[in-house]
PDB file of C-alpha atoms in Angstrom:
ATOM      1  CA  GLU K 107      -0.646  -9.755  19.687  1.00  0.00           C
ATOM      2  CA  ILE K 108       1.040 -10.011  16.285  1.00  0.00           C
ATOM      3  CA  SER K 109       3.601  -7.019  15.783  1.00  0.00           C
ATOM      4  CA  LEU K 110       4.412  -7.900  12.273  1.00  0.00           C
ATOM      5  CA  GLY K 111       6.485  -5.059  11.106  1.00  0.00           C
ATOM      6  CA  LEU K 112       3.495  -3.600   9.757  1.00  0.00           C
ATOM      7  CA  VAL K 113       1.319  -3.700  12.732  1.00  0.00           C
ATOM      8  CA  GLY K 114       3.814  -2.425  15.205  1.00  0.00           C
ATOM      9  CA  SER K 115       5.573  -0.100  13.248  1.00  0.00           C
ATOM     10  CA  GLU K 116       2.576   1.752  11.284  1.00  0.00           C
ATOM     11  CA  MET K 117       3.585   4.852  12.696  1.00  0.00           C
ATOM     12  CA  CYS K 118       7.089   4.380  11.532  1.00  0.00           C
ATOM     13  CA  ILE K 119       5.723   3.543   7.954  1.00  0.00           C
ATOM     14  CA  ARG K 120       3.710   6.524   7.674  1.00  0.00           C
ATOM     15  CA  ASP K 121       6.425   9.009   8.700  1.00  0.00           C
ATOM     16  CA  ARG K 122       8.716   7.638   6.331  1.00  0.00           C
ATOM     17  CA  VAL K 123       6.462   7.586   3.251  1.00  0.00           C
ATOM     18  CA  ARG K 124       5.900  11.158   4.352  1.00  0.00           C
ATOM     19  CA  MET K 125       9.427  12.074   4.318  1.00  0.00           C
ATOM     20  CA  GLY K 126       9.405  10.065   1.094  1.00  0.00           C
ATOM     21  CA  LEU K 127       6.974  12.216  -0.548  1.00  0.00           C
ATOM     22  CA  ILE K 128       8.371  15.726   0.555  1.00  0.00           C
ATOM     23  CA  GLU K 129      11.497  14.889  -0.655  1.00  0.00           C
ATOM     24  CA  VAL K 130      10.595  13.249  -3.965  1.00  0.00           C
ATOM     25  CA  LEU K 131       7.392  15.026  -4.935  1.00  0.00           C
ATOM     26  CA  ARG K 132       7.488  18.085  -2.731  1.00  0.00           C
ATOM     27  CA  THR K 133       3.949  17.475  -1.221  1.00  0.00           C
ATOM     28  CA  THR K 134       3.208  17.008   2.674  1.00  0.00           C
ATOM     29  CA  PRO K 135       0.352  14.904   2.992  1.00  0.00           C
ATOM     30  CA  LYS K 136      -1.638  13.815   6.198  1.00  0.00           C
ATOM     31  CA  ILE K 137      -1.530  10.166   6.915  1.00  0.00           C
ATOM     32  CA  THR K 138      -3.997   8.507   9.213  1.00  0.00           C
ATOM     33  CA  VAL K 139      -3.285   5.091  10.175  1.00  0.00           C
ATOM     34  CA  ASN K 140      -5.985   2.629  10.593  1.00  0.00           C
ATOM     35  CA  LYS K 141      -5.509  -0.350  13.143  1.00  0.00           C
ATOM     36  CA  VAL K 142      -4.627  -3.300  11.285  1.00  0.00           C
ATOM     37  CA  GLU K 143      -7.136  -5.620  10.381  1.00  0.00           C
ATOM     38  CA  ILE K 144      -7.773  -9.468   9.684  1.00  0.00           C
ATOM     39  CA  LYS K 145     -10.302 -10.315   6.967  1.00  0.00           C
ATOM     40  CA  SER K 146     -11.122 -12.667   4.617  1.00  0.00           C
ATOM     41  CA  PHE K 147      -9.584 -12.015   1.059  1.00  0.00           C
ATOM     42  CA  GLY K 148     -12.781 -11.779  -0.627  1.00  0.00           C
ATOM     43  CA  GLU K 149     -13.797  -9.222   1.956  1.00  0.00           C
ATOM     44  CA  CYS K 150     -10.772  -7.053   1.199  1.00  0.00           C
ATOM     45  CA  ILE K 151     -11.347  -7.384  -2.779  1.00  0.00           C
ATOM     46  CA  ASN K 152     -15.237  -7.481  -3.438  1.00  0.00           C
ATOM     47  CA  HIS K 153     -15.570  -3.633  -2.028  1.00  0.00           C
ATOM     48  CA  LEU K 154     -13.034  -2.476  -4.375  1.00  0.00           C
ATOM     49  CA  VAL K 155     -13.936  -0.769  -7.753  1.00  0.00           C
ATOM     50  CA  ALA K 156     -11.748  -0.035 -10.775  1.00  0.00           C
ATOM     51  CA  PRO K 157      -9.377   1.770 -11.469  1.00  0.00           C
ATOM     52  CA  LEU K 158      -7.075   1.455  -9.044  1.00  0.00           C
ATOM     53  CA  ALA K 159      -3.273   1.032  -9.076  1.00  0.00           C
ATOM     54  CA  ILE K 160      -2.791  -2.402  -7.525  1.00  0.00           C
ATOM     55  CA  SER K 161       0.555  -3.806  -7.598  1.00  0.00           C
ATOM     56  CA  THR K 162       1.513  -7.441  -6.506  1.00  0.00           C
ATOM     57  CA  VAL K 163       4.668  -7.562  -4.415  1.00  0.00           C
ATOM     58  CA  ARG K 164       6.823 -10.406  -3.232  1.00  0.00           C
ATOM     59  CA  MET K 165       8.536 -10.107   0.341  1.00  0.00           C
ATOM     60  CA  GLU K 166      11.814 -12.432  -0.089  1.00  0.00           C
ATOM     61  CA  PRO K 167      13.078 -14.302   1.727  1.00  0.00           C
ATOM     62  CA  LEU K 168       9.248 -15.287   2.459  1.00  0.00           C
ATOM     63  CA  ARG K 169       6.919 -17.159   0.407  1.00  0.00           C
ATOM     64  CA  GLY K 170       3.704 -15.519  -1.109  1.00  0.00           C
ATOM     65  CA  ILE K 171       2.550 -12.290  -2.890  1.00  0.00           C
ATOM     66  CA  SER K 172       1.160  -9.494  -1.176  1.00  0.00           C
ATOM     67  CA  LEU K 173      -0.815  -6.565  -2.577  1.00  0.00           C
ATOM     68  CA  VAL K 174      -0.386  -2.621  -2.372  1.00  0.00           C
ATOM     69  CA  ILE K 175      -3.409  -0.859  -3.194  1.00  0.00           C
ATOM     70  CA  ILE K 176      -3.368   3.051  -4.020  1.00  0.00           C
ATOM     71  CA  ASP K 177      -6.259   4.845  -4.570  1.00  0.00           C
ATOM     72  CA  PRO K 178      -6.390   6.977  -8.005  1.00  0.00           C
ATOM     73  CA  LYS K 179      -6.973  10.143  -6.018  1.00  0.00           C
ATOM     74  CA  ILE K 180      -3.475   9.971  -4.553  1.00  0.00           C
ATOM     75  CA  ILE K 181      -2.080   9.606  -7.594  1.00  0.00           C
ATOM     76  CA  PHE K 182      -3.829  12.752  -9.393  1.00  0.00           C
ATOM     77  CA  SER K 183      -3.008  14.910  -6.606  1.00  0.00           C
ATOM     78  CA  THR K 184       0.403  13.578  -6.374  1.00  0.00           C
ATOM     79  CA  LEU K 185       0.718  14.275 -10.253  1.00  0.00           C
ATOM     80  CA  ASP K 186      -0.810  17.648  -9.752  1.00  0.00           C
ATOM     81  CA  SER K 187       1.262  18.486  -7.010  1.00  0.00           C
ATOM     82  CA  PHE K 188       4.574  17.071  -8.772  1.00  0.00           C
ATOM     83  CA  PHE K 189       3.718  19.772 -11.878  1.00  0.00           C
ATOM     84  CA  GLY K 190       3.334  22.280  -9.541  1.00  0.00           C
ATOM     85  CA  GLY K 191      -0.092  22.529  -8.721  1.00  0.00           C
ATOM     86  CA  HIS K 192      -1.909  22.253  -5.433  1.00  0.00           C
ATOM     87  CA  GLY K 193      -2.695  18.543  -5.014  1.00  0.00           C
ATOM     88  CA  ALA K 194      -6.028  18.746  -6.790  1.00  0.00           C
ATOM     89  CA  GLY K 195      -7.091  15.739  -8.683  1.00  0.00           C
ATOM     90  CA  SER K 196     -10.091  16.495 -10.931  1.00  0.00           C
ATOM     91  CA  ASP K 197     -13.123  13.967 -11.525  1.00  0.00           C
ATOM     92  CA  GLU K 198     -12.290  13.822 -15.014  1.00  0.00           C
ATOM     93  CA  MET K 199      -9.500  11.942 -14.043  1.00  0.00           C
ATOM     94  CA  MET K 200     -11.201   9.356 -12.475  1.00  0.00           C
ATOM     95  CA  VAL K 201     -12.993   8.055 -15.343  1.00  0.00           C
ATOM     96  CA  THR K 202      -9.990   6.711 -16.886  1.00  0.00           C
ATOM     97  CA  LYS K 203      -9.488   2.919 -17.152  1.00  0.00           C
ATOM     98  CA  LEU K 204      -5.876   2.646 -17.550  1.00  0.00           C
ATOM     99  CA  PHE K 205      -3.082   4.778 -16.282  1.00  0.00           C
ATOM    100  CA  THR K 206      -1.025   6.948 -18.500  1.00  0.00           C
ATOM    101  CA  PRO K 207       2.736   6.525 -18.943  1.00  0.00           C
ATOM    102  CA  THR K 208       3.026   9.624 -16.934  1.00  0.00           C
ATOM    103  CA  GLU K 209       0.340   8.405 -14.228  1.00  0.00           C
ATOM    104  CA  ASP K 210       2.123   5.086 -14.130  1.00  0.00           C
ATOM    105  CA  THR K 211       5.776   6.988 -13.652  1.00  0.00           C
ATOM    106  CA  ILE K 212       4.134   8.450 -10.205  1.00  0.00           C
ATOM    107  CA  ILE K 213       2.592   5.132  -9.595  1.00  0.00           C
ATOM    108  CA  SER K 214       6.446   3.579  -9.522  1.00  0.00           C
ATOM    109  CA  LEU K 215       7.397   6.660  -7.443  1.00  0.00           C
ATOM    110  CA  LEU K 216       5.001   6.271  -4.558  1.00  0.00           C
ATOM    111  CA  MET K 217       5.737   2.408  -4.831  1.00  0.00           C
ATOM    112  CA  ASN K 218       9.382   2.851  -4.606  1.00  0.00           C
ATOM    113  CA  ILE K 219       8.672   5.275  -1.314  1.00  0.00           C
ATOM    114  CA  ILE K 220       6.126   2.693   0.205  1.00  0.00           C
ATOM    115  CA  LEU K 221       8.310  -0.478  -0.297  1.00  0.00           C
ATOM    116  CA  GLY K 222      11.505   1.334   0.771  1.00  0.00           C
ATOM    117  CA  SER K 223       9.281   2.449   3.824  1.00  0.00           C
ATOM    118  CA  LEU K 224       8.349  -1.298   4.535  1.00  0.00           C
ATOM    119  CA  LYS K 225      11.837  -2.585   4.205  1.00  0.00           C
ATOM    120  CA  GLU K 226      13.097   0.022   6.863  1.00  0.00           C
ATOM    121  CA  ALA K 227      10.081  -0.955   9.159  1.00  0.00           C
ATOM    122  CA  TRP K 228      11.234  -4.952   8.725  1.00  0.00           C
ATOM    123  CA  ALA K 229      14.650  -4.395   9.167  1.00  0.00           C
ATOM    124  CA  PRO K 230      14.570  -4.964  13.142  1.00  0.00           C
ATOM    125  CA  ILE K 231      12.261  -8.087  12.640  1.00  0.00           C
ATOM    126  CA  LEU K 232      13.748  -9.661   9.653  1.00  0.00           C
ATOM    127  CA  GLN K 233      15.850  -8.098   6.569  1.00  0.00           C
ATOM    128  CA  VAL K 234      13.291  -8.577   3.697  1.00  0.00           C
ATOM    129  CA  ASP K 235      13.637  -7.336   0.078  1.00  0.00           C
ATOM    130  CA  PHE K 236      10.266  -6.127  -1.886  1.00  0.00           C
ATOM    131  CA  GLN K 237      10.127  -6.948  -5.503  1.00  0.00           C
ATOM    132  CA  ARG K 238       6.944  -5.669  -7.378  1.00  0.00           C
ATOM    133  CA  VAL K 239       5.855  -8.158  -9.686  1.00  0.00           C
ATOM    134  CA  SER K 240       3.056  -6.802 -11.495  1.00  0.00           C
ATOM    135  CA  GLN K 241       0.599  -3.893 -11.774  1.00  0.00           C
ATOM    136  CA  GLU K 242      -3.298  -4.341 -12.428  1.00  0.00           C
ATOM    137  CA  VAL K 243      -5.956  -1.786 -12.493  1.00  0.00           C
ATOM    138  CA  ASN K 244      -9.155  -4.247 -11.977  1.00  0.00           C
ATOM    139  CA  PRO K 245      -9.268  -5.903  -8.175  1.00  0.00           C
ATOM    140  CA  ALA K 246     -10.727  -9.049 -10.126  1.00  0.00           C
ATOM    141  CA  PHE K 247      -7.137  -9.647 -11.855  1.00  0.00           C
ATOM    142  CA  ALA K 248      -5.540  -9.647  -8.692  1.00  0.00           C
ATOM    143  CA  GLN K 249      -6.143 -12.894  -7.199  1.00  0.00           C
ATOM    144  CA  ILE K 250      -3.691 -14.224  -4.686  1.00  0.00           C
ATOM    145  CA  ALA K 251      -5.377 -16.132  -2.719  1.00  0.00           C
ATOM    146  CA  ASP K 252      -8.737 -17.782  -2.460  1.00  0.00           C
ATOM    147  CA  ASP K 253     -11.704 -15.636  -0.767  1.00  0.00           C
ATOM    148  CA  GLU K 254     -11.940 -17.538   2.463  1.00  0.00           C
ATOM    149  CA  ASP K 255      -8.221 -17.162   3.164  1.00  0.00           C
ATOM    150  CA  SER K 256      -7.132 -15.007   5.812  1.00  0.00           C
ATOM    151  CA  MET K 257      -5.349 -11.315   5.220  1.00  0.00           C
ATOM    152  CA  LEU K 258      -3.572  -9.038   7.410  1.00  0.00           C
ATOM    153  CA  VAL K 259      -4.652  -5.613   6.183  1.00  0.00           C
ATOM    154  CA  SER K 260      -3.016  -2.290   6.658  1.00  0.00           C
ATOM    155  CA  ARG K 261      -4.812   1.040   5.647  1.00  0.00           C
ATOM    156  CA  PHE K 262      -3.287   4.409   5.501  1.00  0.00           C
ATOM    157  CA  GLN K 263      -5.696   7.066   4.471  1.00  0.00           C
ATOM    158  CA  PHE K 264      -3.918  10.284   3.167  1.00  0.00           C
ATOM    159  CA  THR K 265      -5.419  13.845   2.939  1.00  0.00           C
ATOM    160  CA  MET K 266      -3.519  15.646   0.252  1.00  0.00           C
ATOM    161  CA  GLY K 267      -2.642  19.412  -0.104  1.00  0.00           C
ATOM    162  CA  ALA K 268      -5.930  20.551  -1.669  1.00  0.00           C
ATOM    163  CA  GLY K 269      -7.924  18.457   0.735  1.00  0.00           C
ATOM    164  CA  GLU K 270      -7.834  15.186  -1.587  1.00  0.00           C
ATOM    165  CA  GLU K 271      -8.688  12.386   0.402  1.00  0.00           C
ATOM    166  CA  GLY K 272      -7.503   8.687  -0.585  1.00  0.00           C
ATOM    167  CA  PHE K 273      -6.124   5.488   0.956  1.00  0.00           C
ATOM    168  CA  VAL K 274      -2.952   3.160   0.543  1.00  0.00           C
ATOM    169  CA  GLU K 275      -3.792  -0.511   1.592  1.00  0.00           C
ATOM    170  CA  ILE K 276      -1.668  -3.373   1.997  1.00  0.00           C
ATOM    171  CA  ILE K 277      -3.023  -6.712   2.057  1.00  0.00           C
ATOM    172  CA  GLN K 278      -0.868  -9.798   3.171  1.00  0.00           C
ATOM    173  CA  PRO K 279      -1.720 -13.439   3.356  1.00  0.00           C
ATOM    174  CA  PHE K 280      -1.656 -14.790   6.689  1.00  0.00           C
ATOM    175  CA  SER K 281       0.146 -17.472   5.360  1.00  0.00           C
ATOM    176  CA  LEU K 282       3.038 -15.457   4.571  1.00  0.00           C
ATOM    177  CA  LEU K 283       3.911 -14.576   7.715  1.00  0.00           C
ATOM    178  CA  LYS K 284       3.296 -18.097   9.346  1.00  0.00           C
ATOM    179  CA  PRO K 285       6.781 -19.289   8.878  1.00  0.00           C
ATOM    180  CA  ILE K 286       8.151 -16.332  10.855  1.00  0.00           C
ATOM    181  CA  SER K 287       5.210 -16.166  13.484  1.00  0.00           C
ATOM    182  CA  CYS K 288       7.665 -16.514  16.497  1.00  0.00           C
ATOM    183  CA  LEU K 289       9.261 -13.231  15.326  1.00  0.00           C
ATOM    184  CA  LEU K 290       6.049 -11.458  15.167  1.00  0.00           C
ATOM    185  CA  TYR K 291       4.370 -11.516  18.672  1.00  0.00           C
ATOM    186  CA  THR K 292       4.854  -9.031  21.329  1.00  0.00           C
ATOM    187  CA  SER K 293       4.594  -9.313  25.040  1.00  0.00           C
ATOM    188  CA  ASP K 294       1.615  -6.331  25.114  1.00  0.00           C
ATOM    189  CA  ALA K 295      -1.046  -8.571  25.105  1.00  0.00           C
TER     190      ALA K 295
END
């Protein structure tokens, strides 16, 4: 069974993200961790609909690019909380095709929390540094692999203050982790 710092530490990541949101944004979401899945890249991307905050991320010293996808419902709910609201995003906000500079700032804050949490979760396995390479709003422009390539998918469901629900998804190529596979297996099988 693969442990991968994500798979074995989802609760750790969840708790650190929750604490980061409390400290930075003064909001306390309920975060549910879904089981890590192995899917083809095509399966991961084909169901996604723009606009999304899709960050391409490098995980040094490993080679390859991963994706961190943030549902706009989380962004707009966090934005509302940040400015003193109850965390309710509006449907009018969802029709935008590009994020405003203020929304990009919220995305950057969220990404800093997520990547910091991932770095801490990976620390017992491997010292890694996460670097955000780029951001897209359309999944069609976030091609990090061929449609048939195997991906590890970690999904976190968020319920924000006003009941808004959204997700954060981390998609990592299986090939990214292959060089360190001996570090990622547990005896729980």
